[in-house]
mmCIF file of C-alpha atoms in Angstrom:
data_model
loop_
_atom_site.group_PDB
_atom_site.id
_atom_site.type_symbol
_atom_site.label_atom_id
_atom_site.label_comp_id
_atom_site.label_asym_id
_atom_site.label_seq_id
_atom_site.Cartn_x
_atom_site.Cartn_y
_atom_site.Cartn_z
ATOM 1 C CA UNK I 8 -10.310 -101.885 -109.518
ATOM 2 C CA UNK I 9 -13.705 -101.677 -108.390
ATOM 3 C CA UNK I 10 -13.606 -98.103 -106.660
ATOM 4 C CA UNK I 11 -17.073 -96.971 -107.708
ATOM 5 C CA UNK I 12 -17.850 -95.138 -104.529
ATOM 6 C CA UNK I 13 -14.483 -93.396 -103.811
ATOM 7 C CA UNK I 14 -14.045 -91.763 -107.685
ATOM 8 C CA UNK I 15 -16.273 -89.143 -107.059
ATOM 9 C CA UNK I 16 -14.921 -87.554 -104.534
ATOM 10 C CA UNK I 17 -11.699 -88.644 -105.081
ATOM 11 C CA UNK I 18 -11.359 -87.246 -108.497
ATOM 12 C CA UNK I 19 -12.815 -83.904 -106.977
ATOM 13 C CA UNK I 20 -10.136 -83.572 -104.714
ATOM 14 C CA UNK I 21 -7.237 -84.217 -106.948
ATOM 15 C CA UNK I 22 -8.446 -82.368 -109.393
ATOM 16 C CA UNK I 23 -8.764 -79.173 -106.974
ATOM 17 C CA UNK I 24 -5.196 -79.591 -105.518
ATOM 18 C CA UNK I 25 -3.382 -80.154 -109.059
ATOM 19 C CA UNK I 26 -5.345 -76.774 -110.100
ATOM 20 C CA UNK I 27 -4.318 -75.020 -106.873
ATOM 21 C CA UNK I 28 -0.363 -76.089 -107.509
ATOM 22 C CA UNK I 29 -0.851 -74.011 -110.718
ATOM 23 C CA UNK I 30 1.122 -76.851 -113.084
ATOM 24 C CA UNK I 31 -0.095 -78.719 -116.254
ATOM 25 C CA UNK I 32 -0.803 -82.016 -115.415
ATOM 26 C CA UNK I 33 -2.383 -85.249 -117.316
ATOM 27 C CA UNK I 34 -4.482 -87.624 -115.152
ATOM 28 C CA UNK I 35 -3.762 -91.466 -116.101
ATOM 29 C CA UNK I 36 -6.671 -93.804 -114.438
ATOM 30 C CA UNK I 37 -5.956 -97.251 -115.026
ATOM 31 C CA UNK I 38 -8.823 -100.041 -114.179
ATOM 32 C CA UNK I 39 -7.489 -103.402 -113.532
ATOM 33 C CA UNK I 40 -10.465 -105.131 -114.627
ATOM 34 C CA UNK I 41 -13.078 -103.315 -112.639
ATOM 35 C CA UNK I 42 -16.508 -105.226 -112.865
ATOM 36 C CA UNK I 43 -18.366 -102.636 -111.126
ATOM 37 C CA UNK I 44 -19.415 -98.856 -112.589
ATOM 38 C CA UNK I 45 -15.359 -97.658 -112.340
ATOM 39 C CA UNK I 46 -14.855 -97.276 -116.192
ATOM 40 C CA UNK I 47 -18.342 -95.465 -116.885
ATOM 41 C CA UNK I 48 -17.676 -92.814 -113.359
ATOM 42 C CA UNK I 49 -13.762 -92.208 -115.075
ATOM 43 C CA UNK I 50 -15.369 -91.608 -118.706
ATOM 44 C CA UNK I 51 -17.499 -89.008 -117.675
ATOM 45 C CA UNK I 52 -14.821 -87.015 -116.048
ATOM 46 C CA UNK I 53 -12.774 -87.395 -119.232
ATOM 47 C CA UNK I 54 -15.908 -85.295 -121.226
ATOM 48 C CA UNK I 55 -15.462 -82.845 -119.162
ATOM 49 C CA UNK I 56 -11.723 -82.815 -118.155
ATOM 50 C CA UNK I 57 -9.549 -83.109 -121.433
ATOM 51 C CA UNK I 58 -6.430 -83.739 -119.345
ATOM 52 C CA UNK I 59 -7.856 -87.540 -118.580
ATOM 53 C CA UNK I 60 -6.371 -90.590 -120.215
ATOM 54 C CA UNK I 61 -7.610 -93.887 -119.266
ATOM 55 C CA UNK I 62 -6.147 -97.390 -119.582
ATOM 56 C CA UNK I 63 -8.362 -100.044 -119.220
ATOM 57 C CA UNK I 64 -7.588 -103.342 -118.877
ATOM 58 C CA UNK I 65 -9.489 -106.722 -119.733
ATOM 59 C CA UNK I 66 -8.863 -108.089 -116.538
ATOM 60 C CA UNK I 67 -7.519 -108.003 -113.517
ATOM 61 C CA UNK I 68 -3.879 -108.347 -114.099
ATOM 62 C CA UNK I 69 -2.366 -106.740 -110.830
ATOM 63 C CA UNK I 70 -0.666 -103.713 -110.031
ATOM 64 C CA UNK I 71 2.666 -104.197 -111.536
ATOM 65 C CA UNK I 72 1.033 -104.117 -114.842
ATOM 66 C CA UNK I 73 -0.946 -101.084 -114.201
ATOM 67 C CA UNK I 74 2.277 -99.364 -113.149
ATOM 68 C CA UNK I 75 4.060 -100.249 -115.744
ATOM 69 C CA UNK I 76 1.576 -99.097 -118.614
ATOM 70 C CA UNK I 77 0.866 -95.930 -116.833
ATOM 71 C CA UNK I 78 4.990 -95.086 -116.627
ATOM 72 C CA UNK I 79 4.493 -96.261 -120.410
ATOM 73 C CA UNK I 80 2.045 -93.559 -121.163
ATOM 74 C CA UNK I 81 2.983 -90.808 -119.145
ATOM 75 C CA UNK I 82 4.604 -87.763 -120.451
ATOM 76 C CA UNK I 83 5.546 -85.571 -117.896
ATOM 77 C CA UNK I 84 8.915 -84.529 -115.847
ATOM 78 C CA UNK I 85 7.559 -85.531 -112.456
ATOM 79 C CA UNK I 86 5.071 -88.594 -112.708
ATOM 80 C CA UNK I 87 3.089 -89.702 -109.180
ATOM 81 C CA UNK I 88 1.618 -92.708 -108.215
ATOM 82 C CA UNK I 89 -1.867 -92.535 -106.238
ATOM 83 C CA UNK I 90 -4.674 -95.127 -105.230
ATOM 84 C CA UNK I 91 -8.204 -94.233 -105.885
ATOM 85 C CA UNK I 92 -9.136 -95.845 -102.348
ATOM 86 C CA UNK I 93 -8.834 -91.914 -101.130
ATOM 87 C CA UNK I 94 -6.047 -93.726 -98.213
ATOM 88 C CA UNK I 95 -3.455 -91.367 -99.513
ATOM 89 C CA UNK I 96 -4.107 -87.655 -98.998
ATOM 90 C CA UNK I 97 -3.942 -85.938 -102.094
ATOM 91 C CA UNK I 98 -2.798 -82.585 -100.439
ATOM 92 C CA UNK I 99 0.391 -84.215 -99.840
ATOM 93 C CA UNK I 100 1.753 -83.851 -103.994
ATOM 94 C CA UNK I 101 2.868 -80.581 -103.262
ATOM 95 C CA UNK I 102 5.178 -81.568 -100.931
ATOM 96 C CA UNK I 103 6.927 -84.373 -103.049
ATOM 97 C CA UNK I 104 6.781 -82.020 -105.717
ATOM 98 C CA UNK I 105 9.227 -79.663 -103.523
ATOM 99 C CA UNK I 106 11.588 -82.546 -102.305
ATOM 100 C CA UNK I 107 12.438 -83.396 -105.903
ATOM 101 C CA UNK I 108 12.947 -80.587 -107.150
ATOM 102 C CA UNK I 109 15.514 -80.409 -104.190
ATOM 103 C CA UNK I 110 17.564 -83.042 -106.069
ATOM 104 C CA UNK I 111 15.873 -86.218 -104.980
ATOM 105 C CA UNK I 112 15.159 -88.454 -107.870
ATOM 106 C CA UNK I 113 12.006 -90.501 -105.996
ATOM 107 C CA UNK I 114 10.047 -89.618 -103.472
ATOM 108 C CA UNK I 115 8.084 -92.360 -101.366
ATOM 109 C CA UNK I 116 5.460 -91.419 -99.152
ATOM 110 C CA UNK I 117 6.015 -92.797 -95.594
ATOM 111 C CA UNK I 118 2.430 -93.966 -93.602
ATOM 112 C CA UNK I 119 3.794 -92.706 -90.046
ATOM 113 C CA UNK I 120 0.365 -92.967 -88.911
ATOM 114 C CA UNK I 121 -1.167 -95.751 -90.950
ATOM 115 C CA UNK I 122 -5.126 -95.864 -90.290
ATOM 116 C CA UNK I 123 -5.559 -99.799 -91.388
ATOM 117 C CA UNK I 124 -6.219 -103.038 -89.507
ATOM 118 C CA UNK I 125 -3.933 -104.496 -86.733
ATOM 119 C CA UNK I 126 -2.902 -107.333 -89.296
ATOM 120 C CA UNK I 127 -1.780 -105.159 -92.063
ATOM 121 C CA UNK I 128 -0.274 -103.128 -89.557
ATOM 122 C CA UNK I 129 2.291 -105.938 -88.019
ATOM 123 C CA UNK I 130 2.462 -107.461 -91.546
ATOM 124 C CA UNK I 131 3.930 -104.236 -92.810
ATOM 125 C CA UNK I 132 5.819 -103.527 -90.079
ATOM 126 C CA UNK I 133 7.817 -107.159 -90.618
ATOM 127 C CA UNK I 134 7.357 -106.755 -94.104
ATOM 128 C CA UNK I 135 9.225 -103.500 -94.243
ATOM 129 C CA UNK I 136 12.426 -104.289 -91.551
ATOM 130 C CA UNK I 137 12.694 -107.568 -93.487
ATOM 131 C CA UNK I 138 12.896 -105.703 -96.625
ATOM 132 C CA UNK I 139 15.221 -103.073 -95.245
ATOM 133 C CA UNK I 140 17.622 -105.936 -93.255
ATOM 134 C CA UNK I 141 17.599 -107.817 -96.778
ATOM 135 C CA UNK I 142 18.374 -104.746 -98.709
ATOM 136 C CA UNK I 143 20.447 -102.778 -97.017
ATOM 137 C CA UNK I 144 17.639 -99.485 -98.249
ATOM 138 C CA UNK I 145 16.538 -98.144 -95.097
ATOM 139 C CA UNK I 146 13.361 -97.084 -95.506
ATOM 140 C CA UNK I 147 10.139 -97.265 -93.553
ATOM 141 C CA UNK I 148 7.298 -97.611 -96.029
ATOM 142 C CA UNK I 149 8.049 -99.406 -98.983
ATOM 143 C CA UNK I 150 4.784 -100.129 -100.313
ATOM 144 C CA UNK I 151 2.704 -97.013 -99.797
ATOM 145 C CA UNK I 152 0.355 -96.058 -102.674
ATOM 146 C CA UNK I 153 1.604 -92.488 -102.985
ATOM 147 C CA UNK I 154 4.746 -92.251 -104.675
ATOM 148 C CA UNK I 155 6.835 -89.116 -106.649
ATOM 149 C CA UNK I 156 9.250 -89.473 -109.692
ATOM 150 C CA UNK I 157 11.250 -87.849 -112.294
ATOM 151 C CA UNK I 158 11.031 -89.391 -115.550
ATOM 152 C CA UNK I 159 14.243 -91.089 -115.731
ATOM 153 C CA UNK I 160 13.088 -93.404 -112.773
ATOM 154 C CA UNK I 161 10.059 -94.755 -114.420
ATOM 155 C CA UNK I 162 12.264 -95.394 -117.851
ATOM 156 C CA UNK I 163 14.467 -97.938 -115.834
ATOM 157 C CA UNK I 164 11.720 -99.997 -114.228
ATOM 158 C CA UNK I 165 10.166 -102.617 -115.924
ATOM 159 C CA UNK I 166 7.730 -104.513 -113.483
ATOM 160 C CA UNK I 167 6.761 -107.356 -113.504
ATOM 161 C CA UNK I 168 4.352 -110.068 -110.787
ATOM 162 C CA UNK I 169 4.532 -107.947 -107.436
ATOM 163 C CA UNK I 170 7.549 -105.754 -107.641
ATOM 164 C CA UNK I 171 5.617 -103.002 -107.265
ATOM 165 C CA UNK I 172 6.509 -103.017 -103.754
ATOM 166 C CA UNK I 173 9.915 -103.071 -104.100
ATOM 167 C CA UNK I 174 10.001 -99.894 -106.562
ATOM 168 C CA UNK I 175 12.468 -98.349 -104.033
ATOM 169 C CA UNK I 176 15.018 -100.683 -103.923
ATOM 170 C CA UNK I 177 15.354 -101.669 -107.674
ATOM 171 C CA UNK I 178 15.332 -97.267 -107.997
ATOM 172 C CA UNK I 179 18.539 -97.588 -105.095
ATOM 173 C CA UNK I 180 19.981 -99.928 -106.641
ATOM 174 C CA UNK I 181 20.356 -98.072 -110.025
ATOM 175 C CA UNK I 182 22.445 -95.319 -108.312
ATOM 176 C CA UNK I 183 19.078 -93.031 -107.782
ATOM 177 C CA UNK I 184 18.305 -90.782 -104.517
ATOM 178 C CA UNK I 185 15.433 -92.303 -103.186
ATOM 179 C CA UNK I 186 13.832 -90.450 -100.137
ATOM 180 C CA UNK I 187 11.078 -91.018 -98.287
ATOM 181 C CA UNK I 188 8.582 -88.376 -96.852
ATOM 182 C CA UNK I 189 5.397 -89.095 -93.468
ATOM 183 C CA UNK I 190 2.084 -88.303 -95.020
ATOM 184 C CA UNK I 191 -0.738 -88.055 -94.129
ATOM 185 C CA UNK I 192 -2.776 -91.359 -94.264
ATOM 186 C CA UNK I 193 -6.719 -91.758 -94.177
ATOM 187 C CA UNK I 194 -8.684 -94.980 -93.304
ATOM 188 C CA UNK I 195 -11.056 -96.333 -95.984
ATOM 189 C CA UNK I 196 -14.441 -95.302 -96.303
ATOM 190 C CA UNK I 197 -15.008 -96.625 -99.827
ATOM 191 C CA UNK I 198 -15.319 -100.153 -101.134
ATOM 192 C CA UNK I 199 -13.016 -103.146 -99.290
ATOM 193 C CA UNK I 200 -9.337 -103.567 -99.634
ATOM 194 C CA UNK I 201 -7.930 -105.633 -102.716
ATOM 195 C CA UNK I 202 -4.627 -107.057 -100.787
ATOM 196 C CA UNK I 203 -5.021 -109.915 -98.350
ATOM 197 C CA UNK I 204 -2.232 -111.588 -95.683
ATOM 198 C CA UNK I 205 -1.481 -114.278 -98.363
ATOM 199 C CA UNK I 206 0.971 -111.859 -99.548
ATOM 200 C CA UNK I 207 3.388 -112.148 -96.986
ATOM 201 C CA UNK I 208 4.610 -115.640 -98.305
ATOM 202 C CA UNK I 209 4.595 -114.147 -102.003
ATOM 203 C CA UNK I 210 6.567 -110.920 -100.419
ATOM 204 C CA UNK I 211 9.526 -113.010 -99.040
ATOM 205 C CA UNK I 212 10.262 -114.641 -103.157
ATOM 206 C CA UNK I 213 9.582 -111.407 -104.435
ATOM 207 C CA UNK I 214 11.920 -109.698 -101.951
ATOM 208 C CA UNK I 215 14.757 -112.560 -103.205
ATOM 209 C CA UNK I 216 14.137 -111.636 -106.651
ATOM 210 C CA UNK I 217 14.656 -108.331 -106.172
ATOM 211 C CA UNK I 218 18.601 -109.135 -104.607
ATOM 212 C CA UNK I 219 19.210 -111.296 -106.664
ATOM 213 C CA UNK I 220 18.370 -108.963 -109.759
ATOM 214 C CA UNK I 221 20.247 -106.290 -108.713
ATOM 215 C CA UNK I 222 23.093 -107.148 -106.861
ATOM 216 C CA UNK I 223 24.101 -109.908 -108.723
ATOM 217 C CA UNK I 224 22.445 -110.360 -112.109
ATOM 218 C CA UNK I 225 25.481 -109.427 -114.136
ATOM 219 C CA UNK I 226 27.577 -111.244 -111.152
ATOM 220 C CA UNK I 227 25.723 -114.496 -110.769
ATOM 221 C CA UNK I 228 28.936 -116.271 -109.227
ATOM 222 C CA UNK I 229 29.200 -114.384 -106.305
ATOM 223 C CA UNK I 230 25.870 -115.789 -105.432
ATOM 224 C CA UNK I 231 25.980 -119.315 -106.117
ATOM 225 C CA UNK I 232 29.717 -119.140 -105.088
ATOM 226 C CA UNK I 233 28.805 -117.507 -101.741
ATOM 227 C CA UNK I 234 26.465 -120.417 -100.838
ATOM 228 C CA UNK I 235 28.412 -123.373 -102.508
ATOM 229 C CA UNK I 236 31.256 -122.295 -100.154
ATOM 230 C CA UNK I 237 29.128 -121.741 -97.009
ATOM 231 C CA UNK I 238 27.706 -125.318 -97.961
ATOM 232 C CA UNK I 239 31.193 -126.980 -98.999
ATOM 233 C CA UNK I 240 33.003 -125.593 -95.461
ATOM 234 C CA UNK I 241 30.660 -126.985 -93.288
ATOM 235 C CA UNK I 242 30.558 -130.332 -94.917
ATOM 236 C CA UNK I 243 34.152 -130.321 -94.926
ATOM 237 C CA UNK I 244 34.370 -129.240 -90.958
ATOM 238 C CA UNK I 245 32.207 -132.574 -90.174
ATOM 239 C CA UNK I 246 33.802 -134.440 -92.297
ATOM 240 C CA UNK I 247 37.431 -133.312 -90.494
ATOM 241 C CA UNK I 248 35.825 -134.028 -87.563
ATOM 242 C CA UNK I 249 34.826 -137.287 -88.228
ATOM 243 C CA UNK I 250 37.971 -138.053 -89.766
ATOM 244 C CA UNK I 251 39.704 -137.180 -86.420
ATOM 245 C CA UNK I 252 37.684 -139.141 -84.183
ATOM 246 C CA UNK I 253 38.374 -142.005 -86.437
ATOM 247 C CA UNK I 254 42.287 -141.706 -86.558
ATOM 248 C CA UNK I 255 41.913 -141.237 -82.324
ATOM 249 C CA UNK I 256 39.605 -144.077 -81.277
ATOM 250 C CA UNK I 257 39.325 -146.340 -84.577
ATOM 251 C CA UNK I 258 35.974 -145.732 -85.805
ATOM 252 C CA UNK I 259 33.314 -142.900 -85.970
ATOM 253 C CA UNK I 260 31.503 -144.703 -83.724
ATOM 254 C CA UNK I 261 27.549 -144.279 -84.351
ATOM 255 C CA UNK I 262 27.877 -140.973 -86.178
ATOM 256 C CA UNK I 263 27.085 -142.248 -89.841
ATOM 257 C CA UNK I 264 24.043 -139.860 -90.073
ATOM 258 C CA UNK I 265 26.522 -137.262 -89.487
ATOM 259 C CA UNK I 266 29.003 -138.724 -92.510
ATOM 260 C CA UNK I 267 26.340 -138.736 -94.333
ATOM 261 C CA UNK I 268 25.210 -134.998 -93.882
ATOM 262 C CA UNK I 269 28.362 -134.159 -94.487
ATOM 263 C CA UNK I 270 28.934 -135.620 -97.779
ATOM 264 C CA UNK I 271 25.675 -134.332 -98.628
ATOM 265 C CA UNK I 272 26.407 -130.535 -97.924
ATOM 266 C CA UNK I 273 30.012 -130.766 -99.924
ATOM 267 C CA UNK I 274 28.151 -132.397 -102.565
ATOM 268 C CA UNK I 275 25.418 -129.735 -102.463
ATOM 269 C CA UNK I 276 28.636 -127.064 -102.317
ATOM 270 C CA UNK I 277 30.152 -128.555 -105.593
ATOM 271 C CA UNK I 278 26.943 -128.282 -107.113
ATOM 272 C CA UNK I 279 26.454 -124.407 -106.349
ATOM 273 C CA UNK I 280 29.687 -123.443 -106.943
ATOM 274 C CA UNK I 281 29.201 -125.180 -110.875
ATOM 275 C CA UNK I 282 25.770 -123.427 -111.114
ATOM 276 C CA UNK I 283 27.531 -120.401 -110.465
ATOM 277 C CA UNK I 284 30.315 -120.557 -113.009
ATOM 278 C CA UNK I 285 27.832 -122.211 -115.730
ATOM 279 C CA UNK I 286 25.970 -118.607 -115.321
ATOM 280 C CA UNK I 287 28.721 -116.486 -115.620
ATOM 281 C CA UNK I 288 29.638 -117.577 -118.476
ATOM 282 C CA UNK I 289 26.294 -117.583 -120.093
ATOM 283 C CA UNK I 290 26.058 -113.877 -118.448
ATOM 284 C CA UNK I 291 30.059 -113.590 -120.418
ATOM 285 C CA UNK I 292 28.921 -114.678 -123.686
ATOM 286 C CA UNK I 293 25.722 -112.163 -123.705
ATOM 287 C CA UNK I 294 27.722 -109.383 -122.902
ATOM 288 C CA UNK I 295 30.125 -110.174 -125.498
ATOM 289 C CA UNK I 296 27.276 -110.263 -128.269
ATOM 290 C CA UNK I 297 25.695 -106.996 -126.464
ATOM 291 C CA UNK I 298 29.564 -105.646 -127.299
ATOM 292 C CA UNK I 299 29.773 -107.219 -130.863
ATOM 293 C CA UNK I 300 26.020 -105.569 -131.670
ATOM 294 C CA UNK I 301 27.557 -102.557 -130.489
ATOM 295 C CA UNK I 302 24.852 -102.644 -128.150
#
């Protein structure tokens, strides 16, 4: 979106690496609504270079959607992910190239050395052990630009809001070898960033998505069980409490805010633990239809 001034040059040095790895290759630029000369610049490489397909969208609609209709479209074995910001170094495709064909099923590329602002520096650091305590993927760099796949990857992801930046995690989770690579990373000479800090708050719901998706959409008890119970045993330890300072000295004294909370978290536990069964058995009946379709 809007990368006027890097295509140029960016397009020049792609194009001279991918020719100097002597494989076939198909360039996919997709323009999220650019309002600026991106779509005219990327049309006049495609006269000259026939190996250029471009997606262009109405507006901007983020970069889960461009993902997702460039996976859509491409047609090779191993498909990568770049920006056109010039950040990620080009040179460095080679090199996830090699570590797939070594057995790994995605490559992501890790910003050891990340040339950006102080912000998105700490906000990536937190963002990244957050997403790796939460997880349980240890990575370093979840949401770097440059990424390597083989085509069975991009045929199980279907993305959707900002789960872009969780691409290694849902790939985990689906019994893939994700691995992770430092490359080389460039600060930006071209244009101004499209990401702000108001992410953060988004990342944290997105991140919870994520979990729940994969560990426990076909299992959505063990999720609404786990808290229901968490819930239900502490209302139930202040309610014993309670209940023993009452058979000791006659009354629960001036503790009815604490009754009260406890009631509230057993009733809050009883709720959970219903939510829970309710969607297992609406996850039960739809895989019993699935099994009837023959599905």
């Amino acid at each position: 979106k809007d990368e006027e001034g890097s295509l140029p040059p960016f397009y020049k040095e792609l194009t001279t690496i991918l020719t100097e790895l002597h494989m076939s290759y198909e360039l996919i630029f997709i323009d999220d609504g650019s309002v600026d000369k991106s779509l005219q610049i990327i049309q006049n490489f495609q006269k000259k270079n026939r190996n250029i397909k471009i997606i262009k969208f109405r507006g901007n609609f983020g970069k889960s959607a461009a993902l997702n209709a460039g996976f859509n479209k491409a047609q090779g074995n191993y498909i990568l992910t770049i920006d056109a910001d010039m950040q990620d170094d080009p040179h460095e495709i080679g090199n996830m190239i090699k570590k797939l064909k070594h057995g790994f099923d995605m490559v992501c590329g890790w910003r050891k050395r990340r040339n950006d602002s102080i912000s998105k520096k700490v906000s990536s650091f937190l963002f990244n052990r957050g997403t790796v305590f939460i997880s349980g993927v240890r990575l370093h760099d979840f949401n770097g630009g440059l990424k390597a796949y083989k085509k069975d990857v991009v045929k199980e992801l279907y993305l959707h809001g900002e789960l872009h930046r969780f691409i290694p995690i849902l790939a985990a989770k689906q019994k893939f070898k994700v691995t992770e690579i430092p490359v080389n990373h460039r600060s930006r000479k071209y244009g101004k960033s499209k990401f702000g800090f108001e992410r953060s708050w988004r990342g944290i719901i997105d991140l919870l998505t994520i979990v729940f998706i994969t560990d426990y959409s076909s299992k959505p008890a063990h999720f609404y069980g786990k808290i229901g119970l968490i819930l239900s045993g502490l209302g139930s330890i202040i309610c014993a409490y309670l209940a023993v300072i009452r058979i000791l000295t006659g009354s629960i004294q001036a503790r009815f805010p604490l009754l009260l909370l406890g009631i509230l978290l057993i009733i809050l536990g009883v709720q959970f633990l219903c939510t829970g069964l309710i969607a297992e058995l609406i996850v039960h009946f739809q895989m019993r239809q699935m099994h009837a379709k023959g599905e």
